[in-house]
Coordinates of C-alpha atoms in Angstrom, one line a residue:
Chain A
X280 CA 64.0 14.2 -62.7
X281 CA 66.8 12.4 -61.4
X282 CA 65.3 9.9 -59.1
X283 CA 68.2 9.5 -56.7
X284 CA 68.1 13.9 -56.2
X285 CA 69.1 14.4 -52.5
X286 CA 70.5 10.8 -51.6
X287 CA 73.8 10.2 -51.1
X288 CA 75.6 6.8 -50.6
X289 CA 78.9 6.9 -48.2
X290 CA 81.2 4.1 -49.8
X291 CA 83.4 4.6 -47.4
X292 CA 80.6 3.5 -44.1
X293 CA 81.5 6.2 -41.8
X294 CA 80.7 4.4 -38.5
X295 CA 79.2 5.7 -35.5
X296 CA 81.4 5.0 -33.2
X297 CA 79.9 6.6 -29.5
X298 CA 76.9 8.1 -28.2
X299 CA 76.5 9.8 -25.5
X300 CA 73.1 11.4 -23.9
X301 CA 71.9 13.5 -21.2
X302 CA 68.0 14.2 -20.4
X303 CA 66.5 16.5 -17.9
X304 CA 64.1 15.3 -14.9
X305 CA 61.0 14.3 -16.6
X306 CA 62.7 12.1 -19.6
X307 CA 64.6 10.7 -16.5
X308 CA 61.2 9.2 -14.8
X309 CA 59.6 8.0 -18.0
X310 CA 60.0 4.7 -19.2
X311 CA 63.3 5.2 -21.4
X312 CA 64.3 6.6 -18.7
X313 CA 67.1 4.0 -17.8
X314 CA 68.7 3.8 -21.0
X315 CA 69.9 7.6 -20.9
X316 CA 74.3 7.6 -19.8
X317 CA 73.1 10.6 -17.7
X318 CA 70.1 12.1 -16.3
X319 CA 69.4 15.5 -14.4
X320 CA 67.5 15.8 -11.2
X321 CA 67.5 19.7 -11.6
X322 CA 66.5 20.8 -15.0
X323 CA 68.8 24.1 -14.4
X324 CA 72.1 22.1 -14.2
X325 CA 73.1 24.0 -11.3
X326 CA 73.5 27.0 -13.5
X327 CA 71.8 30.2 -13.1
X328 CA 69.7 30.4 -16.1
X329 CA 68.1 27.4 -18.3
X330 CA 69.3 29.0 -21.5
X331 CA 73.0 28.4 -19.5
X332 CA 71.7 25.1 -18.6
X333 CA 71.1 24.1 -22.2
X334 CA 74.3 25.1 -23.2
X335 CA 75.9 22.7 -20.7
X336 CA 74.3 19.7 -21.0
X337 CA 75.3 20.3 -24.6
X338 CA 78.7 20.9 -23.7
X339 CA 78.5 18.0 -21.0
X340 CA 77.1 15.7 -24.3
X341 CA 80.0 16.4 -26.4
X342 CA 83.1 16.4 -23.4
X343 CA 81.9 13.1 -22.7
X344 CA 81.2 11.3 -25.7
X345 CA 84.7 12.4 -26.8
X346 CA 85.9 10.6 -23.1
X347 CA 83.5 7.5 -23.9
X348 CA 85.8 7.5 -27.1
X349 CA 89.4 7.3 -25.6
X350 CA 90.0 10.6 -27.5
X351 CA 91.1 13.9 -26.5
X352 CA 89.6 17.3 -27.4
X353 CA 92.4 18.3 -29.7
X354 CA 92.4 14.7 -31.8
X355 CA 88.7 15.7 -32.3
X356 CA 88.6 17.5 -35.9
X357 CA 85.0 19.0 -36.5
X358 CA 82.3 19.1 -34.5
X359 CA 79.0 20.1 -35.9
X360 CA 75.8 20.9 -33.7
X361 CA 72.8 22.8 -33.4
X362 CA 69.7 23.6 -31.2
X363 CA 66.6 25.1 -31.2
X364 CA 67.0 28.6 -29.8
X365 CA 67.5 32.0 -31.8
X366 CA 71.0 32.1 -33.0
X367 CA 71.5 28.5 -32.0
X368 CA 73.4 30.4 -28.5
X369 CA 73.2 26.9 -27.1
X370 CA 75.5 25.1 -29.6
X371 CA 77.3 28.1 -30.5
X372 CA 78.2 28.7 -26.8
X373 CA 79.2 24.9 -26.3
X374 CA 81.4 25.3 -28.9
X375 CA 83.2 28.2 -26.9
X376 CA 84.8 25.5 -24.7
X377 CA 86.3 23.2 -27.3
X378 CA 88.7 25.2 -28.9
X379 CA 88.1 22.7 -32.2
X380 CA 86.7 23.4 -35.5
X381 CA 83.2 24.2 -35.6
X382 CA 80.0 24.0 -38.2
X383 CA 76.7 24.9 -36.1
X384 CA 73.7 24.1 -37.9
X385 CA 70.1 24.7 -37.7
X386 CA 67.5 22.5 -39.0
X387 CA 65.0 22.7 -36.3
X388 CA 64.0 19.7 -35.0
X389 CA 65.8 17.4 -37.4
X390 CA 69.1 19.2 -36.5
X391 CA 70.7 16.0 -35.5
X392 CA 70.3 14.0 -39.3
X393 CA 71.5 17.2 -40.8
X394 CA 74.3 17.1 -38.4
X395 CA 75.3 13.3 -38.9
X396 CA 74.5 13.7 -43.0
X397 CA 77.1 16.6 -43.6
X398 CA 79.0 14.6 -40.4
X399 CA 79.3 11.6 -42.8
X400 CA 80.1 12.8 -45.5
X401 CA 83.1 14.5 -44.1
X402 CA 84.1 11.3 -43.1
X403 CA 83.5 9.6 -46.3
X404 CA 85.5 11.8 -48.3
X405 CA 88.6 11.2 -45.9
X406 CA 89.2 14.9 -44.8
X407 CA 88.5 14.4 -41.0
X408 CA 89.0 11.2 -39.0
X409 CA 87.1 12.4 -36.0
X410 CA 84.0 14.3 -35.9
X411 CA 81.4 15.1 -33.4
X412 CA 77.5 15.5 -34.7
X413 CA 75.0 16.6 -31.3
X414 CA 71.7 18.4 -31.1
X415 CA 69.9 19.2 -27.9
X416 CA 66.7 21.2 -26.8
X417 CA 65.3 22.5 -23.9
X418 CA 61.4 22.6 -22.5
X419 CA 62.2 25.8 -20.3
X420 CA 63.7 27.8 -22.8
X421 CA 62.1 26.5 -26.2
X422 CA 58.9 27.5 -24.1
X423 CA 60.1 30.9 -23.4
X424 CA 60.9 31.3 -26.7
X425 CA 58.0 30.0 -28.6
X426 CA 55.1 29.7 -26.2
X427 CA 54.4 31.8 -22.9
X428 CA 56.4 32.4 -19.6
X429 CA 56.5 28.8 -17.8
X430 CA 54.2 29.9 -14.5
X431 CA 51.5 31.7 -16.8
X432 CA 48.6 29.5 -16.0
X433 CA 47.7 28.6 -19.8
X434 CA 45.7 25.8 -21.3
X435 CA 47.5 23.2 -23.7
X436 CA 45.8 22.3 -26.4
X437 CA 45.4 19.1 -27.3
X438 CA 47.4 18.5 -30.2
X439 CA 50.4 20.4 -29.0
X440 CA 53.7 18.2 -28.0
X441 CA 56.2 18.8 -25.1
X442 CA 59.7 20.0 -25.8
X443 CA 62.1 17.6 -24.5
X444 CA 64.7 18.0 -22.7
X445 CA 67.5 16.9 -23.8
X446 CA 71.0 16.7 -25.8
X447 CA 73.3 14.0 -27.1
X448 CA 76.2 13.5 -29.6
X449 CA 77.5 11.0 -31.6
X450 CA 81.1 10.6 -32.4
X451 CA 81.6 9.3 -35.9
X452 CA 84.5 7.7 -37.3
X453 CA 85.7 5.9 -40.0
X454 CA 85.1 2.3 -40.9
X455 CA 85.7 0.2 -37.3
X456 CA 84.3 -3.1 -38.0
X457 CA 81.4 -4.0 -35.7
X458 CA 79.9 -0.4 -34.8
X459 CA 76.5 0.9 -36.7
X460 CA 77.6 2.8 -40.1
X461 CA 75.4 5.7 -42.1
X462 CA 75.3 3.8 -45.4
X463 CA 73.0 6.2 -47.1
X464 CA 71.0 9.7 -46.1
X465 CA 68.5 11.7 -47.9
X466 CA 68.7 15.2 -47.6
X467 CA 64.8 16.7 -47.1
X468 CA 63.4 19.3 -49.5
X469 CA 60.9 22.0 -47.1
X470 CA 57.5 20.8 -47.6
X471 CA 55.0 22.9 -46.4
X472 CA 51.0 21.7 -46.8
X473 CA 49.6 25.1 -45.3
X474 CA 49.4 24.1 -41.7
X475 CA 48.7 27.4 -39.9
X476 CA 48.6 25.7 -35.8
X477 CA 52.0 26.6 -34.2
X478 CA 50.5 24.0 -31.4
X479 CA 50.3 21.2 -33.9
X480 CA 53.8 20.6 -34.8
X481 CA 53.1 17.3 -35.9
X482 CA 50.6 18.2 -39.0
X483 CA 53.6 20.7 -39.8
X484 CA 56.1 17.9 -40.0
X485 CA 54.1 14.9 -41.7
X486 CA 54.3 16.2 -45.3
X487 CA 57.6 16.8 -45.1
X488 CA 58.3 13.2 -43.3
X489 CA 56.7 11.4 -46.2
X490 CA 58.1 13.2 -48.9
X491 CA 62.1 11.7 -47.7
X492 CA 60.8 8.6 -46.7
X493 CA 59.7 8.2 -50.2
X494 CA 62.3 9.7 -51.8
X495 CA 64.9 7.5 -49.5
X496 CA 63.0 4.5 -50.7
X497 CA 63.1 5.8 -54.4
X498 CA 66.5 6.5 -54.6
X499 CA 67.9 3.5 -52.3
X500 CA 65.1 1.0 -54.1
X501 CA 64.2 -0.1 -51.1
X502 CA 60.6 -0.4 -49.4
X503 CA 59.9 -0.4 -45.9
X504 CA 60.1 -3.7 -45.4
X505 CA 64.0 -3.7 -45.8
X506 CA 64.4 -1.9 -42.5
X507 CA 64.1 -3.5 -39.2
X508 CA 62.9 0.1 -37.8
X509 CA 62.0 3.3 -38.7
X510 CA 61.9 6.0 -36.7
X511 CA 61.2 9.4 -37.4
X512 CA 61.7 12.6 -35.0
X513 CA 59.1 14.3 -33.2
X514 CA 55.8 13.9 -35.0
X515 CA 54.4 12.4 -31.9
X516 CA 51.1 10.5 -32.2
X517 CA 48.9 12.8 -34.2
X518 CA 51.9 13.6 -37.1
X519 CA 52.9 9.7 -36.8
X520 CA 48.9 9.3 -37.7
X521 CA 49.4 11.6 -40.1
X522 CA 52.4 9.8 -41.6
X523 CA 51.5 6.8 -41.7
X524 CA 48.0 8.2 -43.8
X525 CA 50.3 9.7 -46.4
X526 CA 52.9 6.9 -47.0
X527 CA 49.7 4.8 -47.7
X528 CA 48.5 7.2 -49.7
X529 CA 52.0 6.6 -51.9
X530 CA 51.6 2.9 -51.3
X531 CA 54.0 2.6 -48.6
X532 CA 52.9 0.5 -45.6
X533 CA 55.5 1.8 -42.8
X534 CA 54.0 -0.9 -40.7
X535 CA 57.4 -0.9 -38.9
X536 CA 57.4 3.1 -37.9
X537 CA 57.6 4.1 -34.5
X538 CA 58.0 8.1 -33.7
X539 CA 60.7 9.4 -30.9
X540 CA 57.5 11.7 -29.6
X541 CA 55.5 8.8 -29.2
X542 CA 58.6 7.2 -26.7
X543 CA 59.9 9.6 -25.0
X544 CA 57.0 9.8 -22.5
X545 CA 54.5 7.7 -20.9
X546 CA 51.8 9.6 -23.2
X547 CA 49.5 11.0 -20.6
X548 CA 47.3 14.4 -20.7
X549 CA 50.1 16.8 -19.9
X550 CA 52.3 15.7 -22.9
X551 CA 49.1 15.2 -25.2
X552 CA 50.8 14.0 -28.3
X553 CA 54.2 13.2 -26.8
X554 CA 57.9 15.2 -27.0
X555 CA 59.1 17.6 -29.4
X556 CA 62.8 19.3 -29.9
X557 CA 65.8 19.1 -31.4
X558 CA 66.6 16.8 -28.3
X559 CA 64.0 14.6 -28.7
X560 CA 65.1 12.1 -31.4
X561 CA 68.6 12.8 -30.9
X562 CA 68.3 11.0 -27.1
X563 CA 65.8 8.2 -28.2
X564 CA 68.3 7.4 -31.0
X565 CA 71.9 7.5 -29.1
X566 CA 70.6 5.7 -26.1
X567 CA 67.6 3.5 -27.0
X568 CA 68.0 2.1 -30.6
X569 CA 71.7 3.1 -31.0
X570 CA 72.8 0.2 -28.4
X571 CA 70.0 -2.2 -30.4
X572 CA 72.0 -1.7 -33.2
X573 CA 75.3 -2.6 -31.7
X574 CA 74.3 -5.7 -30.1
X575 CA 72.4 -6.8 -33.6
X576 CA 68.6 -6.4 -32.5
X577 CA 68.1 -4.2 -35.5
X578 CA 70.3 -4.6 -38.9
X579 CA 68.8 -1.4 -40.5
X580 CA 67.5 1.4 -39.3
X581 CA 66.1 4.6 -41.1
X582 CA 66.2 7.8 -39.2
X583 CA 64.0 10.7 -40.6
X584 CA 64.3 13.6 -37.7
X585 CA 61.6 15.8 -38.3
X586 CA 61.8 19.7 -37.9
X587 CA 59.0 22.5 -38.2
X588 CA 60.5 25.5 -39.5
X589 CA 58.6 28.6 -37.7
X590 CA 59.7 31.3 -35.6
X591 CA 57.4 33.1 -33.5
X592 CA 58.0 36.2 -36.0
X593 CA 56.6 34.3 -38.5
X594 CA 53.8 32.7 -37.1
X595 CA 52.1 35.6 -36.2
X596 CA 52.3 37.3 -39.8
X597 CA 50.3 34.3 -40.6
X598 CA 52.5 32.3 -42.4
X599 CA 52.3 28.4 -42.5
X600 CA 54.6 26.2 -41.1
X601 CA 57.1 24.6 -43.6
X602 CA 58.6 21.2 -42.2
X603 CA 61.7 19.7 -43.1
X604 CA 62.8 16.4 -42.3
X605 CA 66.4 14.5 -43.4
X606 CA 66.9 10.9 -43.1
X607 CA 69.8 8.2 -42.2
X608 CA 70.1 4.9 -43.0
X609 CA 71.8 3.2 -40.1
X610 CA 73.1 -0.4 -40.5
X611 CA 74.9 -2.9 -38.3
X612 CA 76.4 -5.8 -40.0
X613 CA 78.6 -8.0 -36.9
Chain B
X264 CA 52.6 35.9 -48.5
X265 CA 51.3 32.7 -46.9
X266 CA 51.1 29.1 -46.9
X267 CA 48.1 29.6 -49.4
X268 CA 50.0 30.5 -52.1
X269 CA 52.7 27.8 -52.1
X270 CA 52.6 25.3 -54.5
X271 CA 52.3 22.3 -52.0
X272 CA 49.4 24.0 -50.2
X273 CA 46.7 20.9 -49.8
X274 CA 43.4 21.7 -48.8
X275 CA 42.8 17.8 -48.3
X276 CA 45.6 17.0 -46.1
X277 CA 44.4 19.7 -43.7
X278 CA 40.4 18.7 -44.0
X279 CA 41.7 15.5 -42.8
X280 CA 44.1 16.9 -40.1
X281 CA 40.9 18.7 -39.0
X282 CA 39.3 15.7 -39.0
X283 CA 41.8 13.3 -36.9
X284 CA 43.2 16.0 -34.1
X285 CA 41.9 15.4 -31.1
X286 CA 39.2 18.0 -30.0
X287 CA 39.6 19.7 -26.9
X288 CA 36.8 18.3 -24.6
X289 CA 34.2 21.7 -24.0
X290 CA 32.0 20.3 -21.2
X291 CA 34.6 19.4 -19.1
X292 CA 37.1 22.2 -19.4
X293 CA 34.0 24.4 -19.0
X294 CA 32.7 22.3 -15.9
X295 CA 36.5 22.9 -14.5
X296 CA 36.0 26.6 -15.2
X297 CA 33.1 27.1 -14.0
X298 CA 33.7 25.9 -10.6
X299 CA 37.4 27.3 -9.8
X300 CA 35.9 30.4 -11.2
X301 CA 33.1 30.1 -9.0
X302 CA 35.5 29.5 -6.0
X303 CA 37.9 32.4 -6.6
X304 CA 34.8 34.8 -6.5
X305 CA 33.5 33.2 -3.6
X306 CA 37.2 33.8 -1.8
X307 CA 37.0 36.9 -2.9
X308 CA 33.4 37.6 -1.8
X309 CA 34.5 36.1 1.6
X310 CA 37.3 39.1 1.9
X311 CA 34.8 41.9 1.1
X312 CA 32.7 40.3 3.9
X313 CA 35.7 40.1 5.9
X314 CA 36.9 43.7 5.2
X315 CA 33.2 45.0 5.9
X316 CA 32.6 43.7 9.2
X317 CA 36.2 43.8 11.0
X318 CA 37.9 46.8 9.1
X319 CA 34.7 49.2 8.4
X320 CA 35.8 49.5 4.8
X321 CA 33.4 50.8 2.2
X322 CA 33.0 51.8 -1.7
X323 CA 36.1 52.3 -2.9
X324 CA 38.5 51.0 -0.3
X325 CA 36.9 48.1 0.4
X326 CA 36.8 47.3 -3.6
X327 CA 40.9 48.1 -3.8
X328 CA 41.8 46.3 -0.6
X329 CA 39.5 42.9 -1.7
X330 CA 41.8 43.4 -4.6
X331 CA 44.5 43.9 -3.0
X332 CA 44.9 40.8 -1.1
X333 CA 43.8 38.6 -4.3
X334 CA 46.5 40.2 -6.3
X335 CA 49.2 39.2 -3.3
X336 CA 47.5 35.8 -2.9
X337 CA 47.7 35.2 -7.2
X338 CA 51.6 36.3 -7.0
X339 CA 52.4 34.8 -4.4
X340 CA 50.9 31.5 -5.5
X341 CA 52.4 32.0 -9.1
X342 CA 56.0 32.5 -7.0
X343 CA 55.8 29.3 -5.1
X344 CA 54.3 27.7 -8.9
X345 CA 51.2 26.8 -7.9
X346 CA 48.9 29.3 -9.9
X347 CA 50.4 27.8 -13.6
X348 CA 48.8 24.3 -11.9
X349 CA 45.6 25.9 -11.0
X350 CA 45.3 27.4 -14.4
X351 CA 46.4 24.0 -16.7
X352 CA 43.2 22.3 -14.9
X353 CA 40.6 25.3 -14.7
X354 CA 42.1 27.4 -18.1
X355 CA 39.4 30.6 -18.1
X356 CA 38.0 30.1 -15.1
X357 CA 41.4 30.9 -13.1
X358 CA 42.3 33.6 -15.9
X359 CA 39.6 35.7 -16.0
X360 CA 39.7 37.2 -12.4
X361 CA 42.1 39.2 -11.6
X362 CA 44.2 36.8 -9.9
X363 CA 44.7 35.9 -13.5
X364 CA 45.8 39.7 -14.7
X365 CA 48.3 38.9 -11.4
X366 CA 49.5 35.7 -12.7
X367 CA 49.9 37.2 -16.1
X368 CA 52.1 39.8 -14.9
X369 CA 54.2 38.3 -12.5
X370 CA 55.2 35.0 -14.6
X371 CA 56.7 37.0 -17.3
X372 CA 58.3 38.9 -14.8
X373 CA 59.7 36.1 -13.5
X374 CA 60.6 34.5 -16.2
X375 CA 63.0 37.5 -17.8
X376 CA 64.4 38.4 -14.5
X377 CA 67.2 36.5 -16.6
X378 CA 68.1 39.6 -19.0
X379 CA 68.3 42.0 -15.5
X380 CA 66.0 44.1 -13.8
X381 CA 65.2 46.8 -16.4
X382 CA 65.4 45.3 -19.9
X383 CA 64.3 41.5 -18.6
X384 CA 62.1 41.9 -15.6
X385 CA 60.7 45.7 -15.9
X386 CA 60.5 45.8 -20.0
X387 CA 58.6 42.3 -20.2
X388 CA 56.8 42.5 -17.5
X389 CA 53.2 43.6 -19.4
X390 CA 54.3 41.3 -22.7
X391 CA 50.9 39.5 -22.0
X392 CA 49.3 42.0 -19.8
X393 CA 49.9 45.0 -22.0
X394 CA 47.3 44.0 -24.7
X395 CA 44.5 43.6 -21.6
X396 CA 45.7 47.1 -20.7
X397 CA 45.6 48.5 -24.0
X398 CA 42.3 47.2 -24.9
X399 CA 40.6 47.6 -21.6
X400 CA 41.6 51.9 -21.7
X401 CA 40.1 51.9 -25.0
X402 CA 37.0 50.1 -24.2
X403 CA 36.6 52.1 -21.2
X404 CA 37.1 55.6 -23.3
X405 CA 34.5 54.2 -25.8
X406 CA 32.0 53.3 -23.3
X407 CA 32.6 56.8 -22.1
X408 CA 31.9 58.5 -25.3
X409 CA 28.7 56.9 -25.4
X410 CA 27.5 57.6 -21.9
X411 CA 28.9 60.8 -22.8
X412 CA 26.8 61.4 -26.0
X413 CA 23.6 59.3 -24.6
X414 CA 23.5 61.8 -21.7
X415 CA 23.4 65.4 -24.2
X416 CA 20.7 64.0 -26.1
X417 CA 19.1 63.0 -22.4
X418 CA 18.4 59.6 -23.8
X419 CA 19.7 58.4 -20.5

């Protein structure tokens, strides 16, 4: 088999060139809270419903990473974006406003590599000169969706995660000398070990993070140790447990891995193992490690966004959960 | 079709999940039932008293109007989102009353009021409720039977 299956190399460096993220009330108060460009102290958005909420911070993610840019809405060529709710509405909807060419996609939780992968490679191949990648989620309506009405008085388990909420978008460009590039990506095959919990989200999504880490390394012959970070989506601290058990299983010591779950709240009982959503690493990377990469902290970063591919249909048929996770490879060179 | 039969299924990987997930800790979440459980009955023991002594109620009505006023007391507290708190610290102990068939009822309710007032609210309100329903009027029909049966052979 063809060792480098799945990874592509953009020769062209399609460069991120803004970011631009918006997080409800509770990312706002923990402690990455102050990097976020915008934060909500109403988790409705002044809107009437939260699936209408969603939407706009979506919407709000995209209008103003396209401002942050110096760019109007019609010099914007593509914009490509998903979320976690049936039909991806949310991204769908957003889209309504834009009046520009649209791809929505749905990867789950990794929604926002997939989005910056096929992003990038527009980029690379010169067709579009402008192009918008965003992702969000959010707790209210995820919950409705997955889990139980949000004033039932219900138990958490402990290994389930907390659906962030969240959205942000990255405007990519091509080469601009000085802003982060995506010089490789892997696209993720859907991995499933058997993993019959729809609570633990993170035992879902560990197979499926370790087998594109280690194809990434494979193909890119590179080990962990070439990359200043790597940070993977939403495994939160179980899956990044997890992870880390089955990379050293492959003999790959990811001593440098840290999980967006595992940030994006000050872990404490009610989040158990930490944030979840298609919003979850797409915030922790635009606003936390995005700016580190600009200012030269990190050189080279792999992303690996992590998505469990259920639906409540079929979870209660009794099927596993499949996971799928794609991965970037950011780099800064000043 | 499930997970089993896929060709990545790995017994191993999920013996050690088992292994590593954090266990959810029994004697306290039972302790934390136990005594909001304990306090919920007691309330509700206090407005049979109550009922009794200032309203003359017996049997029947006093049984519906105790459960009355705990069934406006759980939706009212699930409104104001209070009763989802109750329930993340004492789980079983604050579902099994019936404040907790109130809760379950009314939170849905709330929660598709969204989608409008007869396919949201009305049409989802008894998405959790309706399997308590369903199984209780079966159990209840059963038990009959039996009674039923155990009284023509006068073993009862």
């Amino acid at each position: 088999m063809d060792k480098r299956k799945g990874t592509l190399f953009f020769k062209n460096k399609p460069s991120i060139f803004k970011t631009f993220s918006i997080v409800g009330p509770k990312e706002k108060q923990s402690k990455l809270g102050k990097y976020y460009d915008m934060a909500l102290d109403d988790d409705k958005f002044d809107e009437s419903t939260y699936e209408k909420a969603e939407c706009k911070m979506l919407s709000t993610a995209v209008s103003k990473v396209i401002k942050k840019s110096n760019l109007k809405k019609d010099e914007i060529d593509l914009i490509i974006s998903g979320d976690l709710l049936n039909q991806i509405i949310s991204a769908n909807f957003m889209a309504r406003d834009f009046d520009v060419p649209f791809l929505g996609v749905y990867s789950a939780c990794s929604t926002i590599t997939e989005s910056l992968i096929l992003g990038a490679s527009f980029i690379n191949s010169n067709n579009f000169n402008n192009v918008v990648c965003a992702a969000g989620s959010h707790y209210a309506t995820a919950e409705r969706q997955y889990r139980y009405p949000l004033e039932l008085g219900a138990i958490r388990p402990p290994q389930s995660q907390w659906t962030a909420t969240g959205a942000g978008a990255y405007l990519l460009k091509p080469f601009i000398k000085g802003y982060p590039i995506i010089t490789s990506a892997t696209i993720g095959k859907v991995v499933d070990f058997g993993v019959l919990d729809a609570n633990n989200m993170g035992a879902a999504m560990a197979p499926a993070a370790a087998s594109t880490l280690k194809n990434h390394f494979l193909a890119t012959n590179t080990t962990p140790k070439d990359y200043d970070l790597i940070l993977t989506g939403d495994l939160g601290a179980l899956g990044s447990r997890l992870v880390k058990h089955l990379m050293d299983k492959s003999g790959y010591d990811i001593f440098n891995h840290v999980d967006s779950g595992e940030l994006i709240y000050n872990l404490d009982e009610e989040d158990f193992q930490g944030g979840s959503g298609a919003g979850c690493g797409t915030v922790v990377m635009a606003s936390y490690i995005y700016p580190k990469l600009l200012n030269g902290e990190f050189k080279r970063v792999l992303f690996s966004a992590t998505g469990a591919l259920l639906s409540t249909v079929s979870s209660q048929q009794g099927e596993s959960i499949p996971g799928i996770s794609h991965a970037v490879c950011l780099e800064c060179n000043l | 079709m499930t997970g089993k039969n896929n060709q990545n299924y790995n017994e191993e990987y999920l013996n050690y999940v088992k292994e590593i997930a954090p266990k959810t800790k029994h004697l306290k979440t039972l302790w934390h039932a136990f005594w909001v459980g304990g306090v919920i009955c007691l309330i509700g023991q206090f407005i049979r008293y109550s009922f009794m002594y200032w309203f003359n109620l017996y049997g029947d009505q006093l049984a519906g109007a105790t459960s009355m006023v705990l069934i406006f007391l759980a939706s009212f507290l699930t409104g104001i989102g209070v009763y989802d708190r109750i329930g993340k610290y004492a789980g079983g102990g604050s579902i099994v009353p019936i404040t907790g068939f109130a809760n379950s009822i009314v939170s849905p309710a709330m929660e598709f009021k969204s989608e409008g007032y007869i396919y949201g609210l009305a049409a989802k309100m008894f998405v959790i409720a309706g399997p308590i329903i369903v199984f209780g009027v079966i159990g209840s029909v059963c038990t009959g039977l039996i009674y039923y049966i155990l009284n023509l052979f006068s073993l009862i």
